[in-house]
mmCIF file of C-alpha atoms in Angstrom:
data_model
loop_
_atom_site.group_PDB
_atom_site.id
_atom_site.type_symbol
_atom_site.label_atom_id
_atom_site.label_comp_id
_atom_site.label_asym_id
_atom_site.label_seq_id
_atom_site.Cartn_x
_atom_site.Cartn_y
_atom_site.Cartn_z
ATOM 1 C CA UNK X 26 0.000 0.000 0.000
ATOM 2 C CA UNK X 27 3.082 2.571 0.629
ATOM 3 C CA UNK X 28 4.090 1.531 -2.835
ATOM 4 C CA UNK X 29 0.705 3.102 -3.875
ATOM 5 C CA UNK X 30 1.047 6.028 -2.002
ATOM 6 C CA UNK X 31 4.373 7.018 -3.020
ATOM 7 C CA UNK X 32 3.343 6.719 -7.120
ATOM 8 C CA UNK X 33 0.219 9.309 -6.083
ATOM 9 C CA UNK X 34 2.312 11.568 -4.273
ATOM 10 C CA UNK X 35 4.594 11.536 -7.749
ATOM 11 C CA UNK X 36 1.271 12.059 -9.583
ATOM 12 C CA UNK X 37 0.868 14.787 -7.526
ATOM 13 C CA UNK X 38 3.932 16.649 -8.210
ATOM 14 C CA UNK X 39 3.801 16.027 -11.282
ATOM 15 C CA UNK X 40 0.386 17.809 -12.211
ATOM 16 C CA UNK X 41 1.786 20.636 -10.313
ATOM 17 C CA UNK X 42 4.858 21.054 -11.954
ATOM 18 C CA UNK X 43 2.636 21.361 -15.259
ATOM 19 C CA UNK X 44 -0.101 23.511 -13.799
ATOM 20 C CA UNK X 45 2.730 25.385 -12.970
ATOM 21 C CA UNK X 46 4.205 25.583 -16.704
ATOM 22 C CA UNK X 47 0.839 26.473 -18.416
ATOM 23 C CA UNK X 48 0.597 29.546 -15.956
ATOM 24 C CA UNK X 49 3.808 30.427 -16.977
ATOM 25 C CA UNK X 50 3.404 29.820 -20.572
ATOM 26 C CA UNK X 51 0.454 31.818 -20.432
ATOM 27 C CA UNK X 52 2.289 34.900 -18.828
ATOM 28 C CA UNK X 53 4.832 34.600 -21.569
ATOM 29 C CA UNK X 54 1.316 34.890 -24.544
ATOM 30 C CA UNK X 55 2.815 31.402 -26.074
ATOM 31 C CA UNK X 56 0.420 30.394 -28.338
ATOM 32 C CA UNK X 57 0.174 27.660 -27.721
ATOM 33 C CA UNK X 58 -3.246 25.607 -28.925
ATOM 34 C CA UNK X 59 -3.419 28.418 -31.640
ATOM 35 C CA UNK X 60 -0.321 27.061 -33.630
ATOM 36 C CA UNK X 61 -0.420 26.861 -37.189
ATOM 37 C CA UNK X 62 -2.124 23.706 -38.044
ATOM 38 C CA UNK X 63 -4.211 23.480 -35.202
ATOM 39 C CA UNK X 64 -7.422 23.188 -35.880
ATOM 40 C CA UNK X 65 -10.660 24.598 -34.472
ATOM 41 C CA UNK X 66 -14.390 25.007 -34.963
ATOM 42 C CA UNK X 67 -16.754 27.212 -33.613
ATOM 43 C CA UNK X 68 -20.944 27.076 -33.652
ATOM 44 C CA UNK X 69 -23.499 28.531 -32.219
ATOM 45 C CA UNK X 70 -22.778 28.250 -28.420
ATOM 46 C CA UNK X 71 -20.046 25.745 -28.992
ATOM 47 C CA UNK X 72 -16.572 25.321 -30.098
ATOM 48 C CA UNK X 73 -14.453 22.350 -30.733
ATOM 49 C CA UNK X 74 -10.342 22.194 -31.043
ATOM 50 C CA UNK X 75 -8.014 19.618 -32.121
ATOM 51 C CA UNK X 76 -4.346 21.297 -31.069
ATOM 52 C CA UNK X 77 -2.843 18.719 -33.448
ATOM 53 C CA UNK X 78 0.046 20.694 -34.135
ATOM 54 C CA UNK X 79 0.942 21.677 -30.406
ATOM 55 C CA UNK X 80 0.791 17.977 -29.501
ATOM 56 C CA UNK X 81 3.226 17.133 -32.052
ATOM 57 C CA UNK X 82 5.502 19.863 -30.841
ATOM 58 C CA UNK X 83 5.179 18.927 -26.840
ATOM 59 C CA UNK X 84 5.881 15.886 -27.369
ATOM 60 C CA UNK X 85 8.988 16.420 -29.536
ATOM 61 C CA UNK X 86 10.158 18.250 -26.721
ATOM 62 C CA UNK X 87 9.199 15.565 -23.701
ATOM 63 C CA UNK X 88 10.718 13.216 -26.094
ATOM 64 C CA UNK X 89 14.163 15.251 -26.571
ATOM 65 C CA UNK X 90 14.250 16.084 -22.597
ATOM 66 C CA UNK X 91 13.903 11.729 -21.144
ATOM 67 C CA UNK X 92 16.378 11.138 -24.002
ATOM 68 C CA UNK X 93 18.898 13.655 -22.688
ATOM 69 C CA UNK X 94 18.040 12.491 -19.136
ATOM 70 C CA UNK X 95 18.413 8.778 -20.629
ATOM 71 C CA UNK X 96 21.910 9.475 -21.840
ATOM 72 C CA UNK X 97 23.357 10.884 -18.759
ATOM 73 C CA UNK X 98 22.047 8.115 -17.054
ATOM 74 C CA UNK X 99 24.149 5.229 -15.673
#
């Protein structure tokens, strides 16, 4: 059960560490979700958006940063 606990407490961190990136992204006026290529559609009362493009691009960069952690480590 501690195993448990210890994997939501990482959970934890980790959704604050990226709450705390969008606010900061955000504060910088990153586009981000209104990228070239992402698409959106709007209605009466409603929108919809498919951020295709900033999905590709986040996870270019997630990818880039665990393979620079993976090469440094042991």
């Amino acid at each position: 059960m501690s195993d448990l606990g210890r994997i939501l407490i990482i959970f934890g961190i980790i959704l604050v560490v990226a709450g705390f990136v969008v606010i900061v992204l955000a504060r910088m006026h990153l586009p981000l979700g209104r990228l070239p290529g992402d698409l959106t559609w709007h209605g009466r009362g409603w929108s919809v958006s498919f951020p295709i493009v900033t999905c590709i691009l986040l996870s270019v960069i997630v990818s880039l940063i665990l393979w620079i952690i993976g090469r440094f480590r042991p």
